[in-house]
Amino acid sequence: FILSGNVQIVKNRVPEASLGVGSYFGEVGVLHKQSRSASVVTETPCTFLVLSERNFIGLLASNFLLALEIERE
């Protein structure tokens, strides 16, 4: 989860999206047991909330609305 700053999502060396405060990335790999599909490059100084796979799955199990939101993405 991005707590401060902005990042750029890059696939095959092509910028695909910019994300900022409140956004998240990396969930696809955790949820589907896949390797990463893109790289994340900081555009500004950033602070992140990093969750282990176990804590991420626990968070989703305890928060149905968050789980729905992430699955829709």
PDB file of C-alpha atoms in Angstrom:
ATOM      1  CA  PHE A   1       0.000   0.000   0.000  1.00  0.00           C
ATOM      2  CA  ILE A   2       1.326   3.442  -0.870  1.00  0.00           C
ATOM      3  CA  LEU A   3       1.277   5.687   2.201  1.00  0.00           C
ATOM      4  CA  SER A   4       3.054   8.608   0.516  1.00  0.00           C
ATOM      5  CA  GLY A   5       4.555   9.378  -2.873  1.00  0.00           C
ATOM      6  CA  ASN A   6       3.934   8.196  -6.423  1.00  0.00           C
ATOM      7  CA  VAL A   7       5.062   5.168  -8.398  1.00  0.00           C
ATOM      8  CA  GLN A   8       4.924   4.141 -12.023  1.00  0.00           C
ATOM      9  CA  ILE A   9       3.936   0.645 -13.173  1.00  0.00           C
ATOM     10  CA  VAL A  10       6.166  -0.502 -16.038  1.00  0.00           C
ATOM     11  CA  LYS A  11       5.632  -3.547 -18.286  1.00  0.00           C
ATOM     12  CA  ASN A  12       8.183  -4.486 -20.912  1.00  0.00           C
ATOM     13  CA  ARG A  13       9.919  -1.136 -20.286  1.00  0.00           C
ATOM     14  CA  VAL A  14       6.712   0.746 -21.167  1.00  0.00           C
ATOM     15  CA  PRO A  15       4.986   2.891 -18.509  1.00  0.00           C
ATOM     16  CA  GLU A  16       1.470   1.543 -17.988  1.00  0.00           C
ATOM     17  CA  ALA A  17       0.086   3.521 -15.044  1.00  0.00           C
ATOM     18  CA  SER A  18       0.889   5.891 -12.207  1.00  0.00           C
ATOM     19  CA  LEU A  19      -0.247   5.156  -8.664  1.00  0.00           C
ATOM     20  CA  GLY A  20      -0.347   7.355  -5.598  1.00  0.00           C
ATOM     21  CA  VAL A  21      -1.424   7.467  -1.973  1.00  0.00           C
ATOM     22  CA  GLY A  22      -3.969   4.770  -1.120  1.00  0.00           C
ATOM     23  CA  SER A  23      -3.107   2.593  -4.106  1.00  0.00           C
ATOM     24  CA  TYR A  24      -1.576  -0.854  -3.883  1.00  0.00           C
ATOM     25  CA  PHE A  25       0.359  -3.255  -6.075  1.00  0.00           C
ATOM     26  CA  GLY A  26       1.675  -6.814  -5.915  1.00  0.00           C
ATOM     27  CA  GLU A  27      -1.626  -8.393  -4.968  1.00  0.00           C
ATOM     28  CA  VAL A  28      -1.997 -10.405  -8.188  1.00  0.00           C
ATOM     29  CA  GLY A  29       1.144 -12.407  -7.536  1.00  0.00           C
ATOM     30  CA  VAL A  30       0.105 -13.176  -3.965  1.00  0.00           C
ATOM     31  CA  LEU A  31      -3.502 -14.074  -4.750  1.00  0.00           C
ATOM     32  CA  HIS A  32      -2.772 -16.197  -7.811  1.00  0.00           C
ATOM     33  CA  LYS A  33       0.661 -17.551  -6.809  1.00  0.00           C
ATOM     34  CA  GLN A  34       2.226 -15.980  -9.905  1.00  0.00           C
ATOM     35  CA  SER A  35       5.492 -14.216 -10.468  1.00  0.00           C
ATOM     36  CA  ARG A  36       5.265 -10.471 -10.933  1.00  0.00           C
ATOM     37  CA  SER A  37       3.833  -9.182 -14.190  1.00  0.00           C
ATOM     38  CA  ALA A  38       5.293  -5.663 -13.997  1.00  0.00           C
ATOM     39  CA  SER A  39       7.910  -3.534 -12.290  1.00  0.00           C
ATOM     40  CA  VAL A  40       7.257  -0.620  -9.951  1.00  0.00           C
ATOM     41  CA  VAL A  41       9.475   2.458 -10.166  1.00  0.00           C
ATOM     42  CA  THR A  42       9.222   5.341  -7.703  1.00  0.00           C
ATOM     43  CA  GLU A  43       8.525   8.749  -9.221  1.00  0.00           C
ATOM     44  CA  THR A  44       8.878  10.602  -5.918  1.00  0.00           C
ATOM     45  CA  PRO A  45      10.125   9.640  -2.443  1.00  0.00           C
ATOM     46  CA  CYS A  46       7.679   7.027  -1.119  1.00  0.00           C
ATOM     47  CA  THR A  47       6.578   5.315   2.057  1.00  0.00           C
ATOM     48  CA  PHE A  48       4.954   1.882   1.744  1.00  0.00           C
ATOM     49  CA  LEU A  49       3.050  -0.447   4.022  1.00  0.00           C
ATOM     50  CA  VAL A  50       4.455  -3.881   3.218  1.00  0.00           C
ATOM     51  CA  LEU A  51       2.515  -6.984   4.246  1.00  0.00           C
ATOM     52  CA  SER A  52       3.733 -10.562   4.283  1.00  0.00           C
ATOM     53  CA  GLU A  53       1.654 -13.026   2.280  1.00  0.00           C
ATOM     54  CA  ARG A  54       0.262 -14.455   5.522  1.00  0.00           C
ATOM     55  CA  ASN A  55      -0.771 -11.040   6.848  1.00  0.00           C
ATOM     56  CA  PHE A  56      -2.240  -9.997   3.497  1.00  0.00           C
ATOM     57  CA  ILE A  57      -4.395 -13.125   3.278  1.00  0.00           C
ATOM     58  CA  GLY A  58      -5.437 -12.637   6.920  1.00  0.00           C
ATOM     59  CA  LEU A  59      -6.424  -9.036   6.200  1.00  0.00           C
ATOM     60  CA  LEU A  60      -8.575 -10.116   3.265  1.00  0.00           C
ATOM     61  CA  ALA A  61     -10.169 -12.896   5.329  1.00  0.00           C
ATOM     62  CA  SER A  62     -11.162 -10.395   8.004  1.00  0.00           C
ATOM     63  CA  ASN A  63     -12.340  -7.628   5.673  1.00  0.00           C
ATOM     64  CA  PHE A  64     -14.847  -8.787   3.061  1.00  0.00           C
ATOM     65  CA  LEU A  65     -15.260  -5.368   1.414  1.00  0.00           C
ATOM     66  CA  LEU A  66     -11.504  -4.983   0.973  1.00  0.00           C
ATOM     67  CA  ALA A  67     -11.307  -8.473  -0.509  1.00  0.00           C
ATOM     68  CA  LEU A  68     -14.044  -7.578  -3.012  1.00  0.00           C
ATOM     69  CA  GLU A  69     -12.308  -4.333  -3.946  1.00  0.00           C
ATOM     70  CA  ILE A  70      -8.969  -6.029  -4.564  1.00  0.00           C
ATOM     71  CA  GLU A  71     -10.545  -8.871  -6.543  1.00  0.00           C
ATOM     72  CA  ARG A  72     -12.299  -6.330  -8.826  1.00  0.00           C
ATOM     73  CA  GLU A  73      -8.997  -4.644  -9.693  1.00  0.00           C
TER      74      GLU A  73
END
